[in-house]
Coordinates of C-alpha atoms and ligand atoms in Angstrom, one line a residue:
X1 CA -16.6 -2.2 25.9
X2 CA -17.8 -1.1 22.3
X3 CA -15.3 -1.8 20.0
X4 CA -14.1 1.1 17.2
X5 CA -11.9 -0.3 14.7
X6 CA -10.0 2.5 13.4
X7 CA -7.2 0.9 12.3
X8 CA -7.5 0.7 8.6
X9 CA -4.1 1.4 7.8
X10 CA -2.5 -1.6 9.1
X11 CA -4.8 -4.0 7.7
X12 CA -8.9 -3.0 6.6
X13 CA -11.6 -3.9 8.9
X14 CA -14.6 -5.7 8.0
X15 CA -13.9 -7.1 4.8
X16 CA -15.3 -6.8 2.5
X17 CA -18.5 -9.3 1.9
X18 CA -17.8 -12.8 0.9
X19 CA -14.3 -12.8 1.3
X20 CA -14.1 -15.3 4.0
X21 CA -16.7 -17.2 3.4
X22 CA -15.3 -17.8 -0.7
X23 CA -11.3 -18.4 1.6
X24 CA -13.2 -21.2 3.0
X25 CA -15.5 -22.8 0.1
X26 CA -12.0 -22.7 -1.5
X27 CA -10.2 -24.9 0.9
X28 CA -13.4 -26.9 2.4
X29 CA -14.6 -27.7 -0.6
X30 CA -11.6 -27.7 -3.9
X31 CA -8.1 -27.5 -1.8
X32 CA -6.5 -28.3 -4.9
X33 CA -2.8 -26.2 -6.7
X34 CA -2.5 -24.9 -10.1
X35 CA -0.4 -25.3 -12.5
X36 CA 0.4 -29.1 -11.5
X37 CA -2.4 -31.0 -11.5
X38 CA -4.2 -32.4 -15.4
X39 CA -7.9 -32.7 -13.4
X40 CA -11.3 -30.2 -14.2
X41 CA -10.6 -28.6 -10.7
X42 CA -8.1 -28.1 -11.1
X43 CA -8.2 -26.1 -14.6
X44 CA -11.5 -24.5 -13.2
X45 CA -9.2 -23.0 -10.6
X46 CA -6.3 -21.9 -13.0
X47 CA -9.7 -19.8 -15.0
X48 CA -10.5 -17.8 -11.6
X49 CA -6.9 -17.2 -10.5
X50 CA -7.3 -15.5 -14.1
X51 CA -10.2 -13.7 -13.4
X52 CA -8.3 -12.6 -10.3
X53 CA -5.9 -11.0 -12.4
X54 CA -7.6 -9.8 -14.8
X55 CA -9.4 -8.1 -12.2
X56 CA -6.1 -6.1 -11.5
X57 CA -5.4 -5.1 -15.3
X58 CA -9.2 -3.5 -15.7
X59 CA -8.7 -1.8 -12.3
X60 CA -5.2 -0.1 -12.4
X61 CA -5.5 0.1 -16.3
X62 CA -2.9 -2.3 -17.1
X63 CA -2.4 -4.0 -20.3
X64 CA -1.7 -8.0 -19.7
X65 CA -2.8 -10.3 -17.4
X66 CA 0.7 -11.9 -18.2
X67 CA 2.7 -9.4 -15.7
X68 CA 0.4 -9.6 -13.3
X69 CA 2.7 -11.4 -10.9
X70 CA 1.5 -12.5 -7.6
X71 CA 3.4 -12.2 -3.9
X72 CA 2.5 -12.5 -0.6
X73 CA 2.6 -9.3 0.6
X74 CA 3.7 -6.2 -1.2
X75 CA 6.4 -6.0 1.4
X76 CA 7.9 -9.4 -1.1
X77 CA 6.4 -7.2 -4.1
X78 CA 8.5 -4.3 -3.3
X79 CA 12.0 -6.1 -2.3
X80 CA 11.5 -8.2 -5.8
X81 CA 11.4 -5.0 -7.9
X82 CA 14.1 -3.4 -5.9
X83 CA 16.2 -5.9 -5.4
X84 CA 15.3 -7.9 -8.2
X85 CA 16.3 -4.7 -10.2
X86 CA 19.7 -3.1 -9.0
X87 CA 22.7 -4.3 -9.5
X88 CA 26.6 -2.5 -7.7
X89 CA 26.9 1.3 -9.7
X90 CA 23.1 1.1 -10.3
X91 CA 20.9 4.7 -8.5
X92 CA 17.9 4.4 -6.9
X93 CA 15.6 7.8 -6.1
X94 CA 13.3 7.2 -2.9
X95 CA 11.3 9.9 -1.2
X96 CA 11.4 11.1 2.5
X97 CA 7.5 10.1 3.0
X98 CA 9.5 6.5 2.3
X99 CA 7.9 3.1 4.7
X100 CA 10.3 0.7 5.9
X101 CA 9.1 -1.4 2.4
X102 CA 10.5 0.3 0.6
X103 CA 13.4 2.3 2.4
X104 CA 15.0 -0.6 4.2
X105 CA 15.5 -2.5 0.8
X106 CA 17.0 0.2 -1.1
X107 CA 19.3 0.6 2.0
X108 CA 20.3 -2.8 2.3
X109 CA 22.0 -2.2 -1.0
X110 CA 24.0 0.8 -0.4
X111 CA 26.2 -2.1 0.9
X112 CA 26.7 -3.5 -2.6
X113 CA 27.6 -0.5 -4.4
X114 CA 24.2 0.5 -4.9
X115 CA 24.1 4.3 -4.7
X116 CA 20.5 5.3 -2.7
X117 CA 19.5 9.4 -2.9
X118 CA 16.7 9.9 0.0
X119 CA 15.0 13.1 -1.8
X120 CA 13.1 15.4 0.9
X121 CA 9.9 16.3 0.7
X122 CA 8.1 19.0 2.1
X123 CA 6.2 19.2 6.6
X124 CA 3.3 18.2 5.2
X125 CA 4.7 15.1 3.4
X126 CA 4.3 16.5 -0.5
X127 CA 7.0 15.9 -2.5
X128 CA 10.0 18.8 -3.4
X129 CA 9.4 18.6 -6.8
X130 CA 13.3 20.9 -7.5
X131 CA 15.1 17.6 -5.2
X132 CA 13.7 15.5 -7.1
X133 CA 14.7 16.8 -10.3
X134 CA 17.7 17.3 -8.6
X135 CA 18.3 14.0 -8.1
X136 CA 18.8 12.5 -11.3
X137 CA 22.1 11.2 -11.9
X138 CA 23.2 9.5 -15.6
X139 CA 23.4 6.0 -13.6
X140 CA 19.4 6.7 -12.0
X141 CA 18.1 3.4 -13.3
X142 CA 14.4 3.5 -10.4
X143 CA 12.1 6.0 -9.1
X144 CA 10.8 3.9 -6.0
X145 CA 8.5 5.8 -4.2
X146 CA 5.0 6.0 -1.9
X147 CA 1.3 6.7 -3.4
X148 CA 0.0 7.4 -0.2
X149 CA 1.6 8.0 3.2
X150 CA 0.8 5.6 6.5
X151 CA 1.2 8.1 8.6
X152 CA 0.0 11.4 7.0
X153 CA -2.7 10.3 4.3
X154 CA -0.5 12.4 1.7
X155 CA -0.3 11.9 -1.8
X156 CA 2.6 12.3 -3.5
X157 CA 2.7 13.9 -6.9
X158 CA 2.9 9.8 -8.9
X159 CA 1.6 11.6 -12.4
X160 CA 4.7 14.3 -12.2
X161 CA 7.1 11.8 -11.2
X162 CA 5.9 9.1 -13.6
X163 CA 6.5 12.3 -17.0
X164 CA 9.7 12.5 -15.3
X165 CA 10.8 9.0 -15.4
X166 CA 10.1 9.1 -18.6
X167 CA 11.5 12.0 -20.2
X168 CA 15.4 10.5 -19.1
X169 CA 14.5 6.5 -19.3
X170 CA 14.4 5.6 -15.3
X171 CA 11.8 2.6 -14.0
X172 CA 9.2 3.9 -11.9
X173 CA 7.5 1.6 -9.0
X174 CA 4.6 2.9 -7.1
X175 CA 4.4 1.9 -3.5
X176 CA 0.9 1.7 -3.9
X177 CA -0.3 0.4 0.0
X178 CA -2.3 3.0 0.8
X179 CA -4.2 4.2 -2.0
X180 CA -4.7 1.2 -4.1
X181 CA -9.2 0.6 -3.9
X182 CA -8.7 4.1 -2.6
X183 CA -8.6 6.3 -5.7
X184 CA -7.1 6.1 -8.9
X185 CA -4.5 4.7 -10.3
X186 CA -4.2 3.9 -13.7
X187 CA -1.2 2.5 -14.4
X188 CA -0.6 4.2 -18.3
X189 CA -1.6 7.7 -17.5
X190 CA 1.1 7.3 -14.8
X191 CA 3.8 6.2 -16.6
X192 CA 4.4 3.6 -14.0
X193 CA 7.1 0.2 -14.6
X194 CA 5.8 -1.7 -11.5
X195 CA 3.3 -1.3 -9.5
X196 CA 3.5 -2.6 -6.1
X197 CA -0.2 -3.6 -4.2
X198 CA -1.4 -5.3 -1.1
X199 CA -4.8 -7.2 -0.8
X200 CA -5.4 -6.6 2.6
X201 CA -6.0 -2.6 3.0
X202 CA -8.0 -0.6 0.8
X203 CA -8.5 -3.8 -1.8
X204 CA -10.0 -5.3 1.1
X205 CA -9.3 -9.3 0.8
X206 CA -7.1 -11.2 3.2
X207 CA -3.8 -11.2 4.4
X208 CA -0.8 -12.8 3.0
X209 CA -1.4 -12.0 -1.1
X210 CA 0.2 -9.0 -2.7
X211 CA 0.6 -8.2 -6.3
X212 CA 3.2 -6.4 -8.9
X213 CA 1.9 -5.4 -11.9
X214 CA 4.3 -4.9 -14.3
X215 CA 6.0 -3.1 -18.3
X216 CA 7.5 -6.1 -20.1
X217 CA 10.5 -4.1 -20.2
X218 CA 10.8 -4.3 -16.5
X219 CA 10.0 -7.7 -16.3
X220 CA 13.0 -7.9 -18.3
X221 CA 15.5 -6.2 -16.7
X222 CA 14.7 -8.2 -13.6
X223 CA 15.7 -10.9 -12.1
X224 CA 14.0 -13.3 -10.3
X225 CA 14.7 -13.4 -5.9
X226 CA 12.8 -16.5 -5.9
X227 CA 13.3 -19.2 -7.3
X228 CA 11.9 -22.5 -7.6
X229 CA 9.0 -24.6 -8.8
X230 CA 6.3 -23.4 -10.6
X231 CA 5.1 -26.0 -12.4
X232 CA 5.7 -25.2 -15.8
X233 CA 9.6 -26.1 -18.2
X234 CA 10.1 -28.8 -15.0
X235 CA 13.2 -30.3 -17.3
X236 CA 15.0 -26.8 -17.2
X237 CA 17.3 -26.5 -13.6
X238 CA 16.7 -22.5 -14.0
X239 CA 13.8 -20.2 -13.7
X240 CA 11.4 -19.7 -16.9
X241 CA 12.3 -17.2 -18.5
X242 CA 8.0 -16.3 -19.7
X243 CA 5.4 -15.0 -17.8
X244 CA 4.3 -14.8 -15.1
X245 CA 6.4 -18.3 -14.3
X246 CA 9.2 -16.1 -14.1
X247 CA 8.7 -14.4 -10.9
X248 CA 6.3 -17.4 -9.3
X249 CA 8.5 -19.7 -7.9
X250 CA 6.5 -21.6 -5.4
X251 CA 2.5 -22.9 -5.1
X252 CA 0.7 -19.5 -4.8
X253 CA -1.7 -18.3 -1.5
X254 CA -4.4 -19.7 -3.4
X255 CA -7.1 -19.1 -0.9
X256 CA -5.4 -15.5 -0.6
X257 CA -6.1 -15.0 -4.4
X258 CA -10.0 -16.7 -4.0
X259 CA -10.6 -14.2 -1.0
X260 CA -8.8 -11.2 -3.0
X261 CA -10.9 -12.3 -6.0
X262 CA -14.1 -11.4 -4.0
X263 CA -12.9 -8.4 -2.4
X264 CA -12.0 -6.9 -6.0
X265 CA -15.3 -7.4 -7.3
X266 CA -17.0 -5.6 -4.4
X267 CA -14.7 -2.9 -4.8
X268 CA -15.2 -2.4 -7.9
X269 CA -19.0 -1.7 -7.3
X270 CA -18.6 0.5 -4.7
X271 CA -16.4 2.4 -7.5
X272 CA -15.8 6.4 -5.6
X273 CA -18.3 5.9 -3.1
X274 CA -15.4 4.0 -1.1
X275 CA -13.2 7.6 -0.9
X276 CA -15.7 9.5 -0.6
X277 CA -17.5 8.4 2.7
X278 CA -14.2 7.3 4.1
X279 CA -12.8 11.5 3.1
X280 CA -16.3 12.9 4.4
X281 CA -15.4 10.4 7.7
X282 CA -12.2 12.1 7.7
X283 CA -13.1 15.0 7.2
X284 CA -15.9 15.5 10.2
X285 CA -13.0 13.9 12.7
X286 CA -10.3 16.9 11.0
X287 CA -13.1 18.9 12.5
X288 CA -13.8 17.8 15.4
X289 CA -10.1 17.5 16.0
X290 CA -9.1 21.1 15.7
X291 CA -11.7 22.8 18.2
X292 CA -9.0 20.8 20.8
X293 CA -5.9 22.4 21.8
X294 CA -2.8 20.7 21.8
X295 CA -3.2 18.8 19.1
X296 CA -1.5 18.5 15.5
X297 CA -3.1 16.9 12.7
X298 CA 0.8 16.1 10.8
X299 CA 0.1 16.7 6.3
X300 CA -1.6 18.0 4.0
X301 CA -5.6 19.2 4.2
X302 CA -5.7 18.9 0.9
X303 CA -8.4 16.3 -1.0
X304 CA -6.7 16.7 -3.8
X305 CA -3.6 15.5 -2.1
X306 CA -4.6 13.1 1.0
X307 CA -7.0 10.4 2.0
X308 CA -8.5 9.3 4.8
X309 CA -5.6 8.8 7.4
X310 CA -5.3 11.4 10.2
X311 CA -2.6 11.2 12.1
X312 CA -2.6 13.5 15.6
X313 CA 0.5 14.6 18.1
X314 CA 0.0 15.6 21.4
X315 CA 1.7 18.2 22.8
X316 CA 0.9 18.2 26.3
X317 CA 0.0 14.3 26.6
X318 CA 2.0 11.2 25.6
X319 CA 1.3 10.1 22.3
X320 CA 1.2 5.8 23.4
X321 CA -1.1 6.8 26.8
X322 CA -3.3 9.1 24.4
X323 CA -3.5 5.6 22.4
X324 CA -3.4 3.1 25.6
X325 CA -6.2 5.3 27.1
X326 CA -8.6 5.5 24.4
X327 CA -8.2 2.1 24.0
X328 CA -8.6 0.1 27.4
X329 CA -11.6 2.5 28.1
X330 CA -13.3 3.3 24.7
X331 CA -12.9 0.3 22.8
X332 CA -11.2 2.5 20.3
X333 CA -8.0 0.7 18.1
X334 CA -5.3 2.6 16.9
X335 CA -2.0 3.0 15.8
X336 CA 0.6 4.5 17.4
X337 CA 4.8 5.0 17.1
X338 CA 6.9 5.3 14.2
X339 CA 4.5 3.4 12.0
X340 CA 7.3 1.7 10.4
X341 CA 7.9 5.0 8.2
X342 CA 10.4 6.7 10.2
X343 CA 12.0 9.2 7.0
X344 CA 8.4 10.5 7.3
X345 CA 8.3 11.0 10.9
X346 CA 10.7 12.6 10.5
X347 CA 9.5 15.0 7.4
X348 CA 6.5 15.5 9.0
X349 CA 8.7 17.1 12.4
X350 CA 7.0 14.3 14.4
X351 CA 9.5 11.8 15.4
X352 CA 11.1 10.3 18.0
X353 CA 7.5 10.6 19.4
X354 CA 5.9 9.7 16.4
X355 CA 2.2 10.0 16.5
X356 CA -1.6 8.6 16.7
X357 CA -2.7 7.3 14.2
X358 CA -6.5 7.7 13.1
X359 CA -7.2 5.2 9.6
X360 CA -10.9 5.6 9.3
X361 CA -12.2 3.2 7.1
X362 CA -16.0 2.7 4.6
X363 CA -17.9 1.2 7.1
X364 CA -17.3 3.4 10.2
X365 CA -20.0 5.3 11.3
X366 CA -20.1 9.4 11.7
X367 CA -21.3 7.8 15.2
X368 CA -17.9 6.0 15.8
X369 CA -15.5 9.3 15.0
X370 CA -17.5 12.0 17.4
X371 CA -17.4 9.0 19.8
X372 CA -13.2 9.4 19.4
X373 CA -13.5 13.4 19.1
X374 CA -14.7 12.9 22.4
X375 CA -12.5 10.1 24.3
X376 CA -10.0 12.6 23.0
X377 CA -11.4 15.1 25.0
X378 CA -11.9 13.7 28.2
X379 CA -8.8 12.0 28.2
X380 CA -6.8 15.5 27.5
X381 CA -9.6 17.0 30.2
X382 CA -7.7 13.9 32.9
X383 CA -4.4 14.1 31.7
Ligands
PLP1 C1 2.9 2.6 2.1 C2 3.4 1.3 2.7 N1 3.9 0.4 2.4 C3 4.2 -0.6 2.1 C4 3.2 -1.2 3.4 C5 3.6 -3.0 3.7 O1 2.6 -3.7 3.9 P1 2.6 -5.2 4.1 O2 2.8 -5.5 5.5 O3 1.6 -6.2 3.6 O4 3.5 -5.9 3.4 C6 2.2 -1.0 4.1 C7 2.2 -1.6 5.7 O5 1.4 -0.7 6.0 C8 2.1 0.7 3.9 O6 1.3 1.3 4.3

């Protein structure tokens, strides 16, 4: 059976050209560690790791490679940021569109005396700015917020949030899992304190590699959540206080960084084409779905406030049944349910049933979009 991959919100596929080959070459022909071996191959590898930090700096208009910290993925990035910063008596603001990668670490701190406010969003997933403004308290230390929703694709207004955080002297951490590589993210313009990313979604790299880009002030305020060997200052029994070693304990995912390096060069070379392609495909899909009765498209239609992820809620058929038949009868891979984002589904009025998510990538084709629309029509006709 034909296979159509429409689950790019979960992880992108295919990856950027050359990612697998670069990783395989590293494992097969290089293989050594960094910061630990005093020989040429290790020094060369060090340069590639540094180049990857530079590529991230260039992509996100960030000031210094030293303040780029590699992590095993954005879930770790967000845990490092939220749990490393907040102490008893602090207050954190999150939105009601968060993935559990933000919501769970924040809520887990509530048991340790951290106050958590979940700011409501509108039914299309956009931020309620009035409610957001009112959420600040004297002890507010951090706003941690998703940039683009993994459920509806809605983009939250990070620029306005960044301005307010700057005025109020509050740190601002952005979860860019669904936006990095797809829409422009300018660290300076958004007034970010920390940008959290993952390599395996819009950046088209491998799984298991993420990063945090953080300001000096933020790094100075952050405790390392993980301690261990760094290959530096080995005489100390505490973590080094210099960057990025302060937050990079343990051997880094070197094949992951090599793969990400290749992916970043590809994404950079494609520029806005990636978003424009995904937008065109998603819009064709939305147009086709609009003609079908009994299907709700959740989120906003405004392309200045969304990315190419489209979630559908079927009125008269179980969403899980639609997803199951799409896969088993048409080979169309989607993701159904709550997408690790129960808060977002409550906001979008799709809780507890969830939605069927169609997340387009720039390698999908118009033909695949029409195939998916027809498959949905046929499934609904036979339920
Ligand atoms: C908005 C958002 N944040 C965080 C994550 C977690 O990403 P990872 O599983 O790579 O840590 C996801 C994954 O779907 C996401 O969509």
